[in-house]
Amino acid sequence: MPERGRETPVLWLERVRSEDIDSVGGKGASLGEMTSAGLPVPPGFVVTAETYRWFIEETGIAEELFEAVDVDADDSTALADAEARAEELILGTDMPDGLREEILEAYADLDDGEAFVAVRSSATAEDLPDASFAGQQETFLNVTGEDLVERVKECWASLFTRRAIYYRQEQGFAHRDVDIAVVVQRMVDAEKSGVMFTSHPSTGDDRIIIEAAWGLGEAVVSGSVSPDNYVIDRETGEIIEETIADKKTMMVKDPETGETVEREVEADRREARVLDSDEIERLIELGETAENHYGDPQDVEWALVDGEVFMLQSRPITTISDPEAAAGVTDGSGTFEEQEGSDGSMLMKGLGASPGIVSGPVRVVRKLDQLDKVGEGDIIVTEMTTPDMVPAMKRAAGIVTDEGGMTSHAAIVSRELGVPAVVGTGEAASTLSDGQVVTIDGDKGTITEGAAEEETTEEDRLEEIRPQNPVKPMTATEVKVNVSIPEAAHRAAQTGADGVGLLRMEHMILSTGETPDHYVEHHGADAYIEEIVNGVREVAEEFYPRPVRVRTLDAPTDEFRSLEGGEDEPHEHNPMLGYRGIRRSLDRPEVFGHELEAFRRLFDMGYDNVEVMLPLVNDAEDVLRARKLMENAGIDPEKRSWGVMIETPASALSIEELAEAGIDFASFGTNDLTQYTLAVDRNNGNVADRFDELHPAVLNLIGEVIETCREHDVATSICGQAGSKPKMVDFLVNEGVSSISANIDAVRDVQHEVKRVEQKLLLDSVR
């Protein structure tokens, strides 16, 4: 063992500082810094990274271990074998007696060796940029006695999960260069617990936000209970907003087994205020101490027992917008100044599809080969956008289209990218000219001449572009988010959504510029599969372990026809009613099989949060045939979560047979369900006023599906545009839907609307 490691197999937290991160890892260094700052941190120690290194070298397993995990990251079978072999080597090797004794001696110094402790991995690489495998290491609660040694070894073994191996291979990290430390810390039997943000997590303004619930903090962090929410003015200490929740359950330690269990909260405490004014004052004081010590606003986990507050974790808040980059109206040069010659006269009006106000030079795009002229800060003006225009859309400051509505490609992608957009102008592409400076208002749907004459206030601009508030209200109905393109995953995750209710696979394929058949023919099936794997993985990684529901390919023939190889696509009078969705997949099982192989590889990599969703099914026969193809691809429908889109009246009326076919969930695609129920083309301006997702016929179908699914223990969701509308949210929550998936810009509003409806239902039930 290296000299320092041999002398100090463990380091007590009071001796740890930030410069010890190579020995104690990110988590250990943070706890040590908090201790040194005088914050009340539960006592504990770190089994150092050098100790792990000494163990694998002293016992002679190091070379075999590193050889076992040096595998092809794209070979899912090899990854699984590597994980199993690494675990076998580490857990199957006895801890040397001297090291075992030293760890247990340190444990004995915690309350005479009778303490319940938390054992947590602390990877030395976890604070590297994008080191997202770090969150995959282990945590064990309420550990006692000799079990501690085995839990330490399990933390070491967690350094070699499939996902961790894959990540390091992809990022170029050598396995032998990565070590791991283990934090051992006395458990706090919290009577009250929660989280605190020392500044507003979106804007950084001087508002402290505290969430609190009864019992252990796992309930608040996991979202299993709705906590009280206190918003405090930092300057005055005054509570400016207070929400006292109905706290039905709490997490506590079972006094007999020591395990963490869920208990019902006593009736007289369910709606009682968790924190008194003195406790809030003490938390504010500790939060400010932590912020002053680190120099940045902090996200703090805390626990309170016998009147004493303990700090369990503190980390910087990473979601605060830059006020200087957020204030005012931007022009195409990236500044927020008024341009000369602006007169503010309105040129045309459309539908405000993505919020925000932006100014810049127009770039009219009539053909795909004109996309290269779109630069940073330009305004794309086109008849309508397509998936292969996404790279240019990401460069643009704003988007204007002649056609489309709130469910058009331009509208959906613009909202996900946070780019202001106006759609359905009817004449922009033929009226505006290249280089012409305009201002678009994505709220009002207006396009005016020149740059904006008046800048919006800083607060207005912040409200337009700030990320969704990650301090979300806890609700029984899950609120998820729709994602069209993988590049929007990070912004989507910042909403605090409970997962992804709809990830569209077709954008990953169409962005290649080739039809699936053409791509496979010219690049090979494996390359095609990897396009899907890489796109889905980017979102699954960002949200892990929250679920990500991926819809299999559902592109109409007219979208395929514009791609290379599209000349073989059939010409259809109405492609939306034609050769798309599951009907195309079942007709072309070889291509569909590539999609399923991508899912299988993702599952083998450890992305167990990925769910498979089949679009445009009509009946049980569709589902059973697709299920058989899943099984043929090596996907076990009994172990993986999969389900269907309810987009046709036929599927809604066949829901009982679909449930009996084994689906785990049914998700409403209200855009299609509405147009097929009402015989209204949602993109046809002549009948657009008849498109109504709240039509009684549509609601009746949705209500009956939810009721039947509840009888069969099948989850229900909505991922169509209507899921972002308050009236639809009210209806769905009252009907008992399992989850609602909203557009990125609407998640926060839907979260609060769901909470309001649920609280009203609760009050009505007790009256």
PDB file of N, CA and C in Angstrom, residues 339-409:
ATOM      1  N   GLN A 339     -31.053  48.589 -32.462  1.00  0.00           N
ATOM      2  CA  GLN A 339     -30.338  48.851 -33.706  1.00  0.00           C
ATOM      3  C   GLN A 339     -30.847  50.142 -34.343  1.00  0.00           C
ATOM      4  N   GLU A 340     -29.954  50.790 -35.060  1.00  0.00           N
ATOM      5  CA  GLU A 340     -30.359  52.002 -35.763  1.00  0.00           C
ATOM      6  C   GLU A 340     -31.366  51.668 -36.852  1.00  0.00           C
ATOM      7  N   GLY A 341     -32.270  52.583 -37.091  1.00  0.00           N
ATOM      8  CA  GLY A 341     -33.197  52.443 -38.196  1.00  0.00           C
ATOM      9  C   GLY A 341     -34.422  51.628 -37.890  1.00  0.00           C
ATOM     10  N   SER A 342     -34.571  51.173 -36.637  1.00  0.00           N
ATOM     11  CA  SER A 342     -35.749  50.376 -36.325  1.00  0.00           C
ATOM     12  C   SER A 342     -36.959  51.288 -36.199  1.00  0.00           C
ATOM     13  N   ASP A 343     -38.080  50.866 -36.789  1.00  0.00           N
ATOM     14  CA  ASP A 343     -39.271  51.706 -36.659  1.00  0.00           C
ATOM     15  C   ASP A 343     -40.395  50.989 -35.935  1.00  0.00           C
ATOM     16  N   GLY A 344     -40.243  49.709 -35.652  1.00  0.00           N
ATOM     17  CA  GLY A 344     -41.220  48.991 -34.846  1.00  0.00           C
ATOM     18  C   GLY A 344     -42.541  48.734 -35.525  1.00  0.00           C
ATOM     19  N   SER A 345     -42.681  49.035 -36.830  1.00  0.00           N
ATOM     20  CA  SER A 345     -43.967  48.802 -37.491  1.00  0.00           C
ATOM     21  C   SER A 345     -44.169  47.307 -37.709  1.00  0.00           C
ATOM     22  N   MET A 346     -45.405  46.844 -37.470  1.00  0.00           N
ATOM     23  CA  MET A 346     -45.680  45.422 -37.585  1.00  0.00           C
ATOM     24  C   MET A 346     -45.777  45.012 -39.037  1.00  0.00           C
ATOM     25  N   LEU A 347     -45.022  43.976 -39.398  1.00  0.00           N
ATOM     26  CA  LEU A 347     -45.004  43.485 -40.768  1.00  0.00           C
ATOM     27  C   LEU A 347     -46.055  42.408 -40.990  1.00  0.00           C
ATOM     28  N   MET A 348     -46.222  41.533 -40.019  1.00  0.00           N
ATOM     29  CA  MET A 348     -47.200  40.447 -40.140  1.00  0.00           C
ATOM     30  C   MET A 348     -47.396  39.807 -38.781  1.00  0.00           C
ATOM     31  N   LYS A 349     -48.397  38.945 -38.723  1.00  0.00           N
ATOM     32  CA  LYS A 349     -48.731  38.295 -37.463  1.00  0.00           C
ATOM     33  C   LYS A 349     -48.982  36.814 -37.730  1.00  0.00           C
ATOM     34  N   GLY A 350     -48.562  36.001 -36.770  1.00  0.00           N
ATOM     35  CA  GLY A 350     -48.813  34.566 -36.833  1.00  0.00           C
ATOM     36  C   GLY A 350     -49.197  34.063 -35.455  1.00  0.00           C
ATOM     37  N   LEU A 351     -48.813  32.861 -35.168  1.00  0.00           N
ATOM     38  CA  LEU A 351     -49.116  32.241 -33.881  1.00  0.00           C
ATOM     39  C   LEU A 351     -47.847  32.193 -33.052  1.00  0.00           C
ATOM     40  N   GLY A 352     -47.890  32.795 -31.879  1.00  0.00           N
ATOM     41  CA  GLY A 352     -46.747  32.728 -30.970  1.00  0.00           C
ATOM     42  C   GLY A 352     -46.583  31.303 -30.473  1.00  0.00           C
ATOM     43  N   ALA A 353     -45.526  30.612 -30.934  1.00  0.00           N
ATOM     44  CA  ALA A 353     -45.389  29.180 -30.657  1.00  0.00           C
ATOM     45  C   ALA A 353     -44.314  28.853 -29.633  1.00  0.00           C
ATOM     46  N   SER A 354     -43.347  29.752 -29.444  1.00  0.00           N
ATOM     47  CA  SER A 354     -42.292  29.540 -28.459  1.00  0.00           C
ATOM     48  C   SER A 354     -41.932  30.895 -27.881  1.00  0.00           C
ATOM     49  N   PRO A 355     -42.018  31.076 -26.556  1.00  0.00           N
ATOM     50  CA  PRO A 355     -41.929  32.408 -25.961  1.00  0.00           C
ATOM     51  C   PRO A 355     -40.553  33.051 -26.085  1.00  0.00           C
ATOM     52  N   GLY A 356     -40.572  34.394 -26.039  1.00  0.00           N
ATOM     53  CA  GLY A 356     -39.349  35.177 -26.089  1.00  0.00           C
ATOM     54  C   GLY A 356     -39.409  36.225 -27.172  1.00  0.00           C
ATOM     55  N   ILE A 357     -38.615  37.270 -27.031  1.00  0.00           N
ATOM     56  CA  ILE A 357     -38.531  38.342 -28.024  1.00  0.00           C
ATOM     57  C   ILE A 357     -37.085  38.426 -28.482  1.00  0.00           C
ATOM     58  N   VAL A 358     -36.864  38.430 -29.797  1.00  0.00           N
ATOM     59  CA  VAL A 358     -35.503  38.437 -30.317  1.00  0.00           C
ATOM     60  C   VAL A 358     -35.454  39.213 -31.628  1.00  0.00           C
ATOM     61  N   SER A 359     -34.330  39.892 -31.868  1.00  0.00           N
ATOM     62  CA  SER A 359     -34.118  40.638 -33.105  1.00  0.00           C
ATOM     63  C   SER A 359     -32.916  40.071 -33.839  1.00  0.00           C
ATOM     64  N   GLY A 360     -32.956  40.137 -35.170  1.00  0.00           N
ATOM     65  CA  GLY A 360     -31.830  39.653 -35.951  1.00  0.00           C
ATOM     66  C   GLY A 360     -32.105  39.711 -37.434  1.00  0.00           C
ATOM     67  N   PRO A 361     -31.090  39.453 -38.253  1.00  0.00           N
ATOM     68  CA  PRO A 361     -31.267  39.473 -39.712  1.00  0.00           C
ATOM     69  C   PRO A 361     -31.977  38.222 -40.207  1.00  0.00           C
ATOM     70  N   VAL A 362     -32.823  38.402 -41.196  1.00  0.00           N
ATOM     71  CA  VAL A 362     -33.598  37.301 -41.768  1.00  0.00           C
ATOM     72  C   VAL A 362     -32.721  36.453 -42.686  1.00  0.00           C
ATOM     73  N   ARG A 363     -32.922  35.142 -42.627  1.00  0.00           N
ATOM     74  CA  ARG A 363     -32.333  34.220 -43.597  1.00  0.00           C
ATOM     75  C   ARG A 363     -33.473  33.354 -44.132  1.00  0.00           C
ATOM     76  N   VAL A 364     -33.887  33.631 -45.381  1.00  0.00           N
ATOM     77  CA  VAL A 364     -34.994  32.889 -45.981  1.00  0.00           C
ATOM     78  C   VAL A 364     -34.456  31.557 -46.510  1.00  0.00           C
ATOM     79  N   VAL A 365     -35.073  30.470 -46.072  1.00  0.00           N
ATOM     80  CA  VAL A 365     -34.648  29.125 -46.483  1.00  0.00           C
ATOM     81  C   VAL A 365     -35.791  28.473 -47.252  1.00  0.00           C
ATOM     82  N   ARG A 366     -35.581  28.280 -48.557  1.00  0.00           N
ATOM     83  CA  ARG A 366     -36.593  27.621 -49.391  1.00  0.00           C
ATOM     84  C   ARG A 366     -36.197  26.197 -49.757  1.00  0.00           C
ATOM     85  N   LYS A 367     -34.885  25.909 -49.686  1.00  0.00           N
ATOM     86  CA  LYS A 367     -34.385  24.575 -49.997  1.00  0.00           C
ATOM     87  C   LYS A 367     -33.372  24.176 -48.933  1.00  0.00           C
ATOM     88  N   LEU A 368     -33.192  22.881 -48.769  1.00  0.00           N
ATOM     89  CA  LEU A 368     -32.287  22.391 -47.738  1.00  0.00           C
ATOM     90  C   LEU A 368     -30.849  22.814 -47.986  1.00  0.00           C
ATOM     91  N   ASP A 369     -30.468  22.996 -49.254  1.00  0.00           N
ATOM     92  CA  ASP A 369     -29.082  23.372 -49.521  1.00  0.00           C
ATOM     93  C   ASP A 369     -28.802  24.841 -49.184  1.00  0.00           C
ATOM     94  N   GLN A 370     -29.846  25.555 -48.679  1.00  0.00           N
ATOM     95  CA  GLN A 370     -29.651  26.945 -48.254  1.00  0.00           C
ATOM     96  C   GLN A 370     -29.414  27.069 -46.745  1.00  0.00           C
ATOM     97  N   LEU A 371     -29.397  25.946 -46.049  1.00  0.00           N
ATOM     98  CA  LEU A 371     -29.265  25.988 -44.591  1.00  0.00           C
ATOM     99  C   LEU A 371     -27.905  26.510 -44.144  1.00  0.00           C
ATOM    100  N   ASP A 372     -26.885  26.333 -44.988  1.00  0.00           N
ATOM    101  CA  ASP A 372     -25.543  26.755 -44.587  1.00  0.00           C
ATOM    102  C   ASP A 372     -25.434  28.262 -44.385  1.00  0.00           C
ATOM    103  N   LYS A 373     -26.351  29.021 -44.977  1.00  0.00           N
ATOM    104  CA  LYS A 373     -26.257  30.476 -44.833  1.00  0.00           C
ATOM    105  C   LYS A 373     -26.784  30.964 -43.483  1.00  0.00           C
ATOM    106  N   VAL A 374     -27.397  30.062 -42.703  1.00  0.00           N
ATOM    107  CA  VAL A 374     -27.921  30.440 -41.381  1.00  0.00           C
ATOM    108  C   VAL A 374     -26.783  30.425 -40.369  1.00  0.00           C
ATOM    109  N   GLY A 375     -26.512  31.576 -39.787  1.00  0.00           N
ATOM    110  CA  GLY A 375     -25.453  31.689 -38.795  1.00  0.00           C
ATOM    111  C   GLY A 375     -25.999  31.981 -37.413  1.00  0.00           C
ATOM    112  N   GLU A 376     -25.097  32.070 -36.445  1.00  0.00           N
ATOM    113  CA  GLU A 376     -25.488  32.388 -35.075  1.00  0.00           C
ATOM    114  C   GLU A 376     -26.214  33.725 -35.041  1.00  0.00           C
ATOM    115  N   GLY A 377     -27.376  33.763 -34.396  1.00  0.00           N
ATOM    116  CA  GLY A 377     -28.112  35.011 -34.233  1.00  0.00           C
ATOM    117  C   GLY A 377     -29.045  35.372 -35.363  1.00  0.00           C
ATOM    118  N   ASP A 378     -29.093  34.543 -36.429  1.00  0.00           N
ATOM    119  CA  ASP A 378     -29.996  34.829 -37.543  1.00  0.00           C
ATOM    120  C   ASP A 378     -31.421  34.375 -37.223  1.00  0.00           C
ATOM    121  N   ILE A 379     -32.370  34.902 -38.001  1.00  0.00           N
ATOM    122  CA  ILE A 379     -33.767  34.494 -37.901  1.00  0.00           C
ATOM    123  C   ILE A 379     -34.089  33.620 -39.117  1.00  0.00           C
ATOM    124  N   ILE A 380     -34.354  32.338 -38.896  1.00  0.00           N
ATOM    125  CA  ILE A 380     -34.747  31.467 -40.002  1.00  0.00           C
ATOM    126  C   ILE A 380     -36.183  31.794 -40.403  1.00  0.00           C
ATOM    127  N   VAL A 381     -36.410  32.018 -41.684  1.00  0.00           N
ATOM    128  CA  VAL A 381     -37.750  32.219 -42.225  1.00  0.00           C
ATOM    129  C   VAL A 381     -37.947  31.177 -43.318  1.00  0.00           C
ATOM    130  N   THR A 382     -38.952  30.336 -43.163  1.00  0.00           N
ATOM    131  CA  THR A 382     -39.155  29.251 -44.116  1.00  0.00           C
ATOM    132  C   THR A 382     -40.628  28.872 -44.173  1.00  0.00           C
ATOM    133  N   GLU A 383     -40.993  28.120 -45.187  1.00  0.00           N
ATOM    134  CA  GLU A 383     -42.388  27.697 -45.300  1.00  0.00           C
ATOM    135  C   GLU A 383     -42.770  26.814 -44.119  1.00  0.00           C
ATOM    136  N   MET A 384     -41.943  25.809 -43.834  1.00  0.00           N
ATOM    137  CA  MET A 384     -42.128  24.957 -42.668  1.00  0.00           C
ATOM    138  C   MET A 384     -40.813  24.239 -42.410  1.00  0.00           C
ATOM    139  N   THR A 385     -40.556  23.902 -41.169  1.00  0.00           N
ATOM    140  CA  THR A 385     -39.296  23.232 -40.837  1.00  0.00           C
ATOM    141  C   THR A 385     -39.468  21.719 -40.911  1.00  0.00           C
ATOM    142  N   THR A 386     -38.335  21.038 -41.075  1.00  0.00           N
ATOM    143  CA  THR A 386     -38.301  19.578 -41.111  1.00  0.00           C
ATOM    144  C   THR A 386     -37.169  19.114 -40.190  1.00  0.00           C
ATOM    145  N   PRO A 387     -37.151  17.835 -39.830  1.00  0.00           N
ATOM    146  CA  PRO A 387     -36.121  17.346 -38.904  1.00  0.00           C
ATOM    147  C   PRO A 387     -34.696  17.595 -39.368  1.00  0.00           C
ATOM    148  N   ASP A 388     -34.440  17.567 -40.679  1.00  0.00           N
ATOM    149  CA  ASP A 388     -33.068  17.777 -41.122  1.00  0.00           C
ATOM    150  C   ASP A 388     -32.650  19.247 -41.058  1.00  0.00           C
ATOM    151  N   MET A 389     -33.553  20.123 -40.595  1.00  0.00           N
ATOM    152  CA  MET A 389     -33.205  21.527 -40.402  1.00  0.00           C
ATOM    153  C   MET A 389     -32.773  21.828 -38.970  1.00  0.00           C
ATOM    154  N   VAL A 390     -32.822  20.818 -38.099  1.00  0.00           N
ATOM    155  CA  VAL A 390     -32.537  21.038 -36.677  1.00  0.00           C
ATOM    156  C   VAL A 390     -31.156  21.640 -36.430  1.00  0.00           C
ATOM    157  N   PRO A 391     -30.073  21.177 -37.097  1.00  0.00           N
ATOM    158  CA  PRO A 391     -28.767  21.807 -36.840  1.00  0.00           C
ATOM    159  C   PRO A 391     -28.786  23.318 -37.069  1.00  0.00           C
ATOM    160  N   ALA A 392     -29.460  23.763 -38.121  1.00  0.00           N
ATOM    161  CA  ALA A 392     -29.550  25.200 -38.387  1.00  0.00           C
ATOM    162  C   ALA A 392     -30.439  25.886 -37.355  1.00  0.00           C
ATOM    163  N   MET A 393     -31.489  25.201 -36.923  1.00  0.00           N
ATOM    164  CA  MET A 393     -32.386  25.780 -35.916  1.00  0.00           C
ATOM    165  C   MET A 393     -31.642  26.017 -34.607  1.00  0.00           C
ATOM    166  N   LYS A 394     -30.673  25.159 -34.322  1.00  0.00           N
ATOM    167  CA  LYS A 394     -29.897  25.333 -33.091  1.00  0.00           C
ATOM    168  C   LYS A 394     -28.989  26.559 -33.170  1.00  0.00           C
ATOM    169  N   ARG A 395     -28.585  26.937 -34.382  1.00  0.00           N
ATOM    170  CA  ARG A 395     -27.748  28.130 -34.541  1.00  0.00           C
ATOM    171  C   ARG A 395     -28.567  29.410 -34.504  1.00  0.00           C
ATOM    172  N   ALA A 396     -29.824  29.313 -34.890  1.00  0.00           N
ATOM    173  CA  ALA A 396     -30.641  30.509 -35.088  1.00  0.00           C
ATOM    174  C   ALA A 396     -31.068  31.146 -33.770  1.00  0.00           C
ATOM    175  N   ALA A 397     -31.344  32.456 -33.842  1.00  0.00           N
ATOM    176  CA  ALA A 397     -31.860  33.186 -32.682  1.00  0.00           C
ATOM    177  C   ALA A 397     -33.372  33.119 -32.618  1.00  0.00           C
ATOM    178  N   GLY A 398     -34.014  32.886 -33.779  1.00  0.00           N
ATOM    179  CA  GLY A 398     -35.465  32.822 -33.822  1.00  0.00           C
ATOM    180  C   GLY A 398     -35.917  32.113 -35.077  1.00  0.00           C
ATOM    181  N   ILE A 399     -37.185  31.701 -35.104  1.00  0.00           N
ATOM    182  CA  ILE A 399     -37.711  30.922 -36.220  1.00  0.00           C
ATOM    183  C   ILE A 399     -39.091  31.446 -36.608  1.00  0.00           C
ATOM    184  N   VAL A 400     -39.318  31.599 -37.913  1.00  0.00           N
ATOM    185  CA  VAL A 400     -40.607  32.044 -38.443  1.00  0.00           C
ATOM    186  C   VAL A 400     -40.995  31.089 -39.569  1.00  0.00           C
ATOM    187  N   THR A 401     -42.236  30.621 -39.555  1.00  0.00           N
ATOM    188  CA  THR A 401     -42.708  29.749 -40.637  1.00  0.00           C
ATOM    189  C   THR A 401     -44.019  30.276 -41.216  1.00  0.00           C
ATOM    190  N   ASP A 402     -44.273  29.904 -42.472  1.00  0.00           N
ATOM    191  CA  ASP A 402     -45.536  30.262 -43.116  1.00  0.00           C
ATOM    192  C   ASP A 402     -46.670  29.384 -42.606  1.00  0.00           C
ATOM    193  N   GLU A 403     -46.354  28.111 -42.397  1.00  0.00           N
ATOM    194  CA  GLU A 403     -47.386  27.146 -42.049  1.00  0.00           C
ATOM    195  C   GLU A 403     -47.147  26.582 -40.653  1.00  0.00           C
ATOM    196  N   GLY A 404     -48.157  25.810 -40.177  1.00  0.00           N
ATOM    197  CA  GLY A 404     -47.999  25.105 -38.910  1.00  0.00           C
ATOM    198  C   GLY A 404     -48.700  25.769 -37.753  1.00  0.00           C
ATOM    199  N   GLY A 405     -48.877  24.981 -36.717  1.00  0.00           N
ATOM    200  CA  GLY A 405     -49.516  25.462 -35.503  1.00  0.00           C
ATOM    201  C   GLY A 405     -48.695  25.086 -34.287  1.00  0.00           C
ATOM    202  N   MET A 406     -49.340  25.040 -33.129  1.00  0.00           N
ATOM    203  CA  MET A 406     -48.640  24.761 -31.885  1.00  0.00           C
ATOM    204  C   MET A 406     -48.099  23.342 -31.814  1.00  0.00           C
ATOM    205  N   THR A 407     -48.577  22.466 -32.696  1.00  0.00           N
ATOM    206  CA  THR A 407     -48.081  21.093 -32.693  1.00  0.00           C
ATOM    207  C   THR A 407     -47.148  20.824 -33.871  1.00  0.00           C
ATOM    208  N   SER A 408     -46.775  21.856 -34.603  1.00  0.00           N
ATOM    209  CA  SER A 408     -45.892  21.670 -35.757  1.00  0.00           C
ATOM    210  C   SER A 408     -44.474  21.381 -35.301  1.00  0.00           C
ATOM    211  N   HIS A 409     -43.679  20.878 -36.224  1.00  0.00           N
ATOM    212  CA  HIS A 409     -42.278  20.585 -35.931  1.00  0.00           C
ATOM    213  C   HIS A 409     -41.559  21.838 -35.444  1.00  0.00           C
TER     214      HIS A 409
END
